[in-house]
Short mmCIF file of C-alpha atoms in Angstrom, two decimals:
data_model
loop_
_atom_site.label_atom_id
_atom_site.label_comp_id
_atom_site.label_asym_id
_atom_site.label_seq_id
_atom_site.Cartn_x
_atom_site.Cartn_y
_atom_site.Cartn_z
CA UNK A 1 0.00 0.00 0.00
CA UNK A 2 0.86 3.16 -0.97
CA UNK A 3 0.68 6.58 1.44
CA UNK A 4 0.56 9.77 -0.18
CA UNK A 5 0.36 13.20 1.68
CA UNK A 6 -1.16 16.30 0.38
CA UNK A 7 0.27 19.44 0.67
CA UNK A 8 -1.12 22.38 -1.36
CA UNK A 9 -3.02 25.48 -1.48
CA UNK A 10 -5.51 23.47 -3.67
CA UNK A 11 -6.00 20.87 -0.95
CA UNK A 12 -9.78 20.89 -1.36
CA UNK A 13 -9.52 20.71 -5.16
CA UNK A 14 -6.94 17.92 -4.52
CA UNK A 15 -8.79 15.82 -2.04
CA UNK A 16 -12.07 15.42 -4.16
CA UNK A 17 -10.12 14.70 -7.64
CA UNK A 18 -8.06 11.97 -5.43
CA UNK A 19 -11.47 10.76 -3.80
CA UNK A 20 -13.18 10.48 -7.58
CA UNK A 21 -10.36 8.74 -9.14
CA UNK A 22 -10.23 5.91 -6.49
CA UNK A 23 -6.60 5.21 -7.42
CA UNK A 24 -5.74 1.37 -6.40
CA UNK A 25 -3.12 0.65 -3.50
CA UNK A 26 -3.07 4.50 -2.62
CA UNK A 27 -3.80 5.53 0.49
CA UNK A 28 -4.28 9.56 1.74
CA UNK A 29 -2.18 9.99 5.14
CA UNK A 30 -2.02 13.30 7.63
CA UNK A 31 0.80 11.70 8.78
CA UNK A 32 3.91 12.99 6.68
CA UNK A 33 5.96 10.11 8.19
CA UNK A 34 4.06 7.59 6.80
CA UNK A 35 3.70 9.19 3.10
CA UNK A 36 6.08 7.25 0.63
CA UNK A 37 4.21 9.40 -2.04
CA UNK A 38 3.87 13.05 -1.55
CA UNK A 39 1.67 15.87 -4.18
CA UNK A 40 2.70 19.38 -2.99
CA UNK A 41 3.28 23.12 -3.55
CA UNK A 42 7.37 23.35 -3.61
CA UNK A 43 7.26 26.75 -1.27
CA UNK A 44 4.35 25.19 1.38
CA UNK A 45 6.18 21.77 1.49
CA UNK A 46 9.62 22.97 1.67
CA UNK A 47 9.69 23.62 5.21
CA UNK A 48 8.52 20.32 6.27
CA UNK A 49 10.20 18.49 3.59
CA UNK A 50 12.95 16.66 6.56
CA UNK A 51 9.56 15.35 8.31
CA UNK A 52 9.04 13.03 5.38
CA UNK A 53 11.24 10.42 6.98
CA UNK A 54 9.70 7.47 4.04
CA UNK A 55 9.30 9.84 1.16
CA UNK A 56 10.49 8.06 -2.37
CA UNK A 57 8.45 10.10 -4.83
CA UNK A 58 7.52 14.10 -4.92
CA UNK A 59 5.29 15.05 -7.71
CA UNK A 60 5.84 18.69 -7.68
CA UNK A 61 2.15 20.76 -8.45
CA UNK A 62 4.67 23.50 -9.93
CA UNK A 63 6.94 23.91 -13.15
CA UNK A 64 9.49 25.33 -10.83
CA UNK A 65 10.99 23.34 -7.74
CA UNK A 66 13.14 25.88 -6.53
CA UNK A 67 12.36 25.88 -3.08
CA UNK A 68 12.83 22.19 -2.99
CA UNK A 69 16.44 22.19 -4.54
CA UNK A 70 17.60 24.97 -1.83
CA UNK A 71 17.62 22.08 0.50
CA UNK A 72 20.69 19.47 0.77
CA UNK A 73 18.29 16.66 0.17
CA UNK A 74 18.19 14.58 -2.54
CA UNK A 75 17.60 10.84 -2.24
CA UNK A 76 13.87 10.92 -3.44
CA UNK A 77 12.37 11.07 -7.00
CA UNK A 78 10.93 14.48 -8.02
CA UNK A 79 8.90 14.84 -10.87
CA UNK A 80 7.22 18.41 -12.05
CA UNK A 81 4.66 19.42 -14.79
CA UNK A 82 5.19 20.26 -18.16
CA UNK A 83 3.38 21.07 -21.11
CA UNK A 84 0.56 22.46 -19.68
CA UNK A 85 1.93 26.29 -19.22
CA UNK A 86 2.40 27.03 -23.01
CA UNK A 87 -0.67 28.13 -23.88
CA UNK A 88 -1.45 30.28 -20.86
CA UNK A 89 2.16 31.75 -20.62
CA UNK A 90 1.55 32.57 -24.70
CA UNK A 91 -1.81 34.41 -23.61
CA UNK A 92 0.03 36.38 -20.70
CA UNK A 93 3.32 37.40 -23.57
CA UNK A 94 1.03 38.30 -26.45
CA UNK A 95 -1.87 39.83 -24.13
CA UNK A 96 0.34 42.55 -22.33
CA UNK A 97 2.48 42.90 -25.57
CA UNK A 98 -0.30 44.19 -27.66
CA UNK A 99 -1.47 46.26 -24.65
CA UNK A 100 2.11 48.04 -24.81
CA UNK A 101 2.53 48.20 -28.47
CA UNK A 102 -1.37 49.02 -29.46
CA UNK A 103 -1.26 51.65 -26.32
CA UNK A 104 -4.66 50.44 -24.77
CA UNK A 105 -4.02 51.92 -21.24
CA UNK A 106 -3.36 55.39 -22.92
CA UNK A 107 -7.07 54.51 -24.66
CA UNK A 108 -8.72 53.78 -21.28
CA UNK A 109 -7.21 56.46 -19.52
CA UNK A 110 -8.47 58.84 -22.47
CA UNK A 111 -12.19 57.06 -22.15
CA UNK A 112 -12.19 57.98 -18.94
CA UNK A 113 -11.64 61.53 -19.59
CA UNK A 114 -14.07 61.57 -23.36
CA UNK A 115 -11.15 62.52 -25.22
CA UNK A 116 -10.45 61.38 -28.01
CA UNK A 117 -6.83 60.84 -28.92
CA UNK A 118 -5.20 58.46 -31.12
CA UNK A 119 -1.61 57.67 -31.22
CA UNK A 120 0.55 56.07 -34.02
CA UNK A 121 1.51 52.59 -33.69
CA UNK A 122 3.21 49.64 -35.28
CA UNK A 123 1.88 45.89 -35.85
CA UNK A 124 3.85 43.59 -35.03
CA UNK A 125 4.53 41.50 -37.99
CA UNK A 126 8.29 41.62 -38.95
CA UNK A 127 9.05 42.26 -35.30
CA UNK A 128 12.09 40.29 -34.04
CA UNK A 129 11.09 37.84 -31.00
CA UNK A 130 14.28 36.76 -29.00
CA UNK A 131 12.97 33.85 -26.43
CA UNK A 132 15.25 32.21 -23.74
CA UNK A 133 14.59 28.73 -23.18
CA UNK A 134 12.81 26.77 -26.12
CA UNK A 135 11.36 23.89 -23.92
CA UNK A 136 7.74 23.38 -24.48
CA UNK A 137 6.70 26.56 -22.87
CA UNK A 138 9.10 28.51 -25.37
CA UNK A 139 8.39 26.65 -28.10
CA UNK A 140 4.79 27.40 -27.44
CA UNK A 141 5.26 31.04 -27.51
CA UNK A 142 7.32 30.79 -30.31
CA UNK A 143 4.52 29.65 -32.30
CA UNK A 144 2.21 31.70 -31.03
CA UNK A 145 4.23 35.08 -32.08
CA UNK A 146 4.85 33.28 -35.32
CA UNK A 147 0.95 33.38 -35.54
CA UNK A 148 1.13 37.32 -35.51
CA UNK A 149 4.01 37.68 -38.63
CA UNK A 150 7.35 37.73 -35.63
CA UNK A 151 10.41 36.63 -36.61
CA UNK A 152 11.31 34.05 -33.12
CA UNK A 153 14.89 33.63 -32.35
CA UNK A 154 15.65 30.72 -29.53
CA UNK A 155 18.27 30.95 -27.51
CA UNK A 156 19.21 27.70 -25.42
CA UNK A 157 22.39 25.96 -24.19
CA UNK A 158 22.76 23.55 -26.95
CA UNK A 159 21.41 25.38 -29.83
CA UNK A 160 19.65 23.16 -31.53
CA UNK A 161 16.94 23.64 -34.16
CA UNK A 162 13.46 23.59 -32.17
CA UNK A 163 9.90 23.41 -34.17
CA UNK A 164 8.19 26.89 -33.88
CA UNK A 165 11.05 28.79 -34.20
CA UNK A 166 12.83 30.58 -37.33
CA UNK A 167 16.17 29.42 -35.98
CA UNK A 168 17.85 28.65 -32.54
CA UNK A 169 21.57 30.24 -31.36
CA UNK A 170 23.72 29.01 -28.38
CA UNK A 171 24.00 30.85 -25.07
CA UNK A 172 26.91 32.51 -26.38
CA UNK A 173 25.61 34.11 -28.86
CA UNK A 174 22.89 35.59 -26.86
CA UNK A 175 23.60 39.49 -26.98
CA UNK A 176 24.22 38.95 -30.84
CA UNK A 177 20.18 38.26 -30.58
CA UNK A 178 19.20 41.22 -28.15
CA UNK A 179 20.94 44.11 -30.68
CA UNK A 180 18.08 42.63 -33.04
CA UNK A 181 15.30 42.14 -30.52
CA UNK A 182 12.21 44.25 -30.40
CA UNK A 183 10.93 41.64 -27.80
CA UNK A 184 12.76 39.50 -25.13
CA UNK A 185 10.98 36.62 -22.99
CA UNK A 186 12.65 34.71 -20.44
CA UNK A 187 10.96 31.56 -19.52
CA UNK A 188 14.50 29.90 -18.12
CA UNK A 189 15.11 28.15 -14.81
CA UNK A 190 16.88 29.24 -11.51
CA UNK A 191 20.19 27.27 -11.90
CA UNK A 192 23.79 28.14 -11.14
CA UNK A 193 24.13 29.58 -14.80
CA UNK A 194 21.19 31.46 -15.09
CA UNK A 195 21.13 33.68 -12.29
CA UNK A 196 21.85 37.28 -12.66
CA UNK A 197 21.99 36.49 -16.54
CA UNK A 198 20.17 39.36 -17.42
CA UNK A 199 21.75 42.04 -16.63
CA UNK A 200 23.27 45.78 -17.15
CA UNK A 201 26.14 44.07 -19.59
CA UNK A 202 24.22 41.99 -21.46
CA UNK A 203 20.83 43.99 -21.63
CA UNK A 204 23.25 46.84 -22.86
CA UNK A 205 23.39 44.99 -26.31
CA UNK A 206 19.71 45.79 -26.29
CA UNK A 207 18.47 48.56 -28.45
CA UNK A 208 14.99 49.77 -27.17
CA UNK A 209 13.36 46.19 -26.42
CA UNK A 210 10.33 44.84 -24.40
CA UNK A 211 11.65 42.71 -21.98
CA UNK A 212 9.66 39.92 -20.06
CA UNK A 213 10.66 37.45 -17.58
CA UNK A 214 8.03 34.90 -16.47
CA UNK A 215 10.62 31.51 -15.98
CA UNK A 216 12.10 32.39 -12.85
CA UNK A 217 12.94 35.86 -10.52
CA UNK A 218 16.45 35.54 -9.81
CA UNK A 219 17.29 35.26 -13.79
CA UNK A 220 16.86 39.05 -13.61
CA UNK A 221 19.33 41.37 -11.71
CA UNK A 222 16.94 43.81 -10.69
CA UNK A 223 19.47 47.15 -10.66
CA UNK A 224 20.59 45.90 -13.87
CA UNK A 225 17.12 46.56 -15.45
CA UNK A 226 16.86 49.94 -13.66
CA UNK A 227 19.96 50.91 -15.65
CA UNK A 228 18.82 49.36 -18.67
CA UNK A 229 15.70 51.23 -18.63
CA UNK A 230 17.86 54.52 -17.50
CA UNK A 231 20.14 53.65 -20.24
CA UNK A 232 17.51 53.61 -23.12
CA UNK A 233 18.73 50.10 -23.54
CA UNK A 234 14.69 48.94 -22.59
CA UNK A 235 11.86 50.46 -23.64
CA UNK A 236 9.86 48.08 -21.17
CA UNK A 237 9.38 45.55 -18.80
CA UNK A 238 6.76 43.34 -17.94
CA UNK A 239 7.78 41.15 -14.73
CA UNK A 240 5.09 38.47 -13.61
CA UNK A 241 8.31 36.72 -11.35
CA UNK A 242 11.04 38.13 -8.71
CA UNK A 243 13.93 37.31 -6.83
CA UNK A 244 11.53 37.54 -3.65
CA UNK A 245 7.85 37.49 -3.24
CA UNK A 246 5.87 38.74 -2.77
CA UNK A 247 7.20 42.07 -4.36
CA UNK A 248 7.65 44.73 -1.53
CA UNK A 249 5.41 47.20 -1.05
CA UNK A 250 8.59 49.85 -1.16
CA UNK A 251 9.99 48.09 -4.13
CA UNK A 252 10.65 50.49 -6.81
CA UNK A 253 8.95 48.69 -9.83
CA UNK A 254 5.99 49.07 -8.44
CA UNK A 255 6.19 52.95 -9.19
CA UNK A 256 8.38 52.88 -11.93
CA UNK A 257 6.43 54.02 -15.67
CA UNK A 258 8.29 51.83 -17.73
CA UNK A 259 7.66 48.43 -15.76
CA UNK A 260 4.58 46.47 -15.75
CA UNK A 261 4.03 43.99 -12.32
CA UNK A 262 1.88 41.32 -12.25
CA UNK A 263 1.96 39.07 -8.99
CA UNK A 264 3.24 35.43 -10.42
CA UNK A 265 -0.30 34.83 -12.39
CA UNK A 266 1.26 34.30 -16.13
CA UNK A 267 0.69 30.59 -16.03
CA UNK A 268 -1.49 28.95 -12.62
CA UNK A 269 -1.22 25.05 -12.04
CA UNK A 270 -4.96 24.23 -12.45
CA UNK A 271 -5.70 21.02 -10.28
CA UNK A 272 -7.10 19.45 -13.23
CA UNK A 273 -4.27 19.53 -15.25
CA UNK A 274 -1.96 19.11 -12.35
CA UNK A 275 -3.83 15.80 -11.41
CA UNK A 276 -4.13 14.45 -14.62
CA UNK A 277 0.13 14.16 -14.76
CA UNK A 278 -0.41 12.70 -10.94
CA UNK A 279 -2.40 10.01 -12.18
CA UNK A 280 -0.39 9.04 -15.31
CA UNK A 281 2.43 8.80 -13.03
CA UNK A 282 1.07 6.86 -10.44
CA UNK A 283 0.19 4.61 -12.88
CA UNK A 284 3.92 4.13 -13.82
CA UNK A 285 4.72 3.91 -10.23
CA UNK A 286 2.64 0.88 -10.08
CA UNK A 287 4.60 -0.69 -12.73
CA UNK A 288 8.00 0.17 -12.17
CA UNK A 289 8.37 2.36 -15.05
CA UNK A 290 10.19 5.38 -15.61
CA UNK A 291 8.30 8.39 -14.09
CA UNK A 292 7.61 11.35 -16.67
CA UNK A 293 8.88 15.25 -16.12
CA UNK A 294 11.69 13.84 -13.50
CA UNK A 295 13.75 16.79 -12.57
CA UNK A 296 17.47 16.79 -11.98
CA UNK A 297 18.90 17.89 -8.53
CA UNK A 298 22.22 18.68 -10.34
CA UNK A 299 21.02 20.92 -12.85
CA UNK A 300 18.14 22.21 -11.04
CA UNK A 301 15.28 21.93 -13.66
#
């Protein structure tokens, strides 16, 4: 018999998807050191992750483990969820990108007022989109801005050709890409290597782009952008992830007129979705197979 705790902020959600699917040998503990099987939000579990003295398998409710890989221990399976952020993460890029570039809030703010005052813009076909990362949530917006006439440039470690994008360049190549940008997404990872990669040096290459990070917080050094913005390097940014959250409320982006906030929302787990990997996986866990989306502790993604 199985024994699998629940930790999330979903817990309701969770519970009555678990009690529907009736999943054989699987039992639902409050005890976390019985569970040999534990579903959880990485920041809620984190702190009790040592109390999980039997714990074999963690299937992560998140993309992103990070708070589970800050801790030293490792000698457990974790498994995340993947391709289920693409489209929502494409909605959140192209949504606040036309809001920028087709000046909406400048349209509201004039409703408000009955004035009426229209201001020159650009489409965005021919535009040059740089991504970073072309995993499945890249690859998704890739396609999508392909959908609207962009020209999509991937950047990734290896460099190798990815479907949905006009063509894919190494790491090292990466400011060669921003001096052509018009718009920059960053959908990477926390890991040793990307951390602080965006910053004043490289976003100096830049020449008047939109910049958006929704991977991961600590991708972006936060002064850096400031200066970049300063600079004339960035026209914009739209942040939906930081190095700590919540955001202060004496935070400077949150006042600043070239940065758009948004508090983490670009792409929710949906229980659903979430539960619908669980399951899958489960089932492989009943028959010794391989488990899908396993993350490396090494690498940290």
């Amino acid at each position: 018999m199985n024994h699998l705790y629940l930790c999330s902020a979903q817990q309701k959600r969770y519970l009555a998807l678990l009690e529907d699917a009736a999943l054989p040998d699987l039992q639902i503990t409050e005890d976390i050191s019985k569970a040999n099987i534990i579903l959880a939000d990485p920041p809620k579990f984190a702190p009790e992750l040592e109390k999980a003295e039997n714990l074999q398998w963690l299937q992560s409710t998140f993309a992103g483990c990070d708070a589970l890989f800050a801790k030293p221990r490792t000698d457990y399976q974790l498994t995340n969820v993947r391709g289920i952020f693409g489209p929502l993460m494409s909605e959140y890029v192209i949504g606040q990108l036309l809001t920028l570039t087709r000046h909406f809030a400048h349209y509201r703010d004039a409703q408000l007022e009955s004035r009426w005052s229209p201001v020159p813009y650009q489409g965005l076909t021919g535009k040059c989109m740089v991504i970073l990362g072309t995993g499945s949530i890249g690859a998704h917006v890739a396609k999508t801005a392909r959908h609207f006439g962009m020209q999509v440039m991937g950047v990734s470690r290896s460099g190798k050709a990815v479907e949905g994008f006009d063509n894919v360049i190494t790491n090292a190549k990466m400011t060669e890409a921003f001096s052509k940008a018009d718009v920059i997404v960053s959908v990477l990872p926390s890991t040793p290597e990307t951390r602080g990669l965006l910053n004043r040096d490289t976003l100096s290459a830049c020449k008047q782009a939109i910049l958006f990070n929704v991977g991961r917080g600590p991708v972006l050094e936060e002064e850096g952008l400031l200066d970049a913005i300063k600079d004339g390097n960035i026209q914009h940014a739209v942040l939906d992830v930081f190095s700590k959250e919540p955001l202060a409320p004496e935070h400077p982006f949150w006042t600043h007129p070239f940065i758009t906030v948004t508090p983490h929302i670009s792409a929710e787990s949906f229980p659903e979705q979430v539960f619908g990997i669980f399951v899958d996986n489960y089932t492989r866990w009943q028959n010794g197979e391989p488990l899908n989306y396993q993350m490396d502790f090494t690498l940290g993604y």
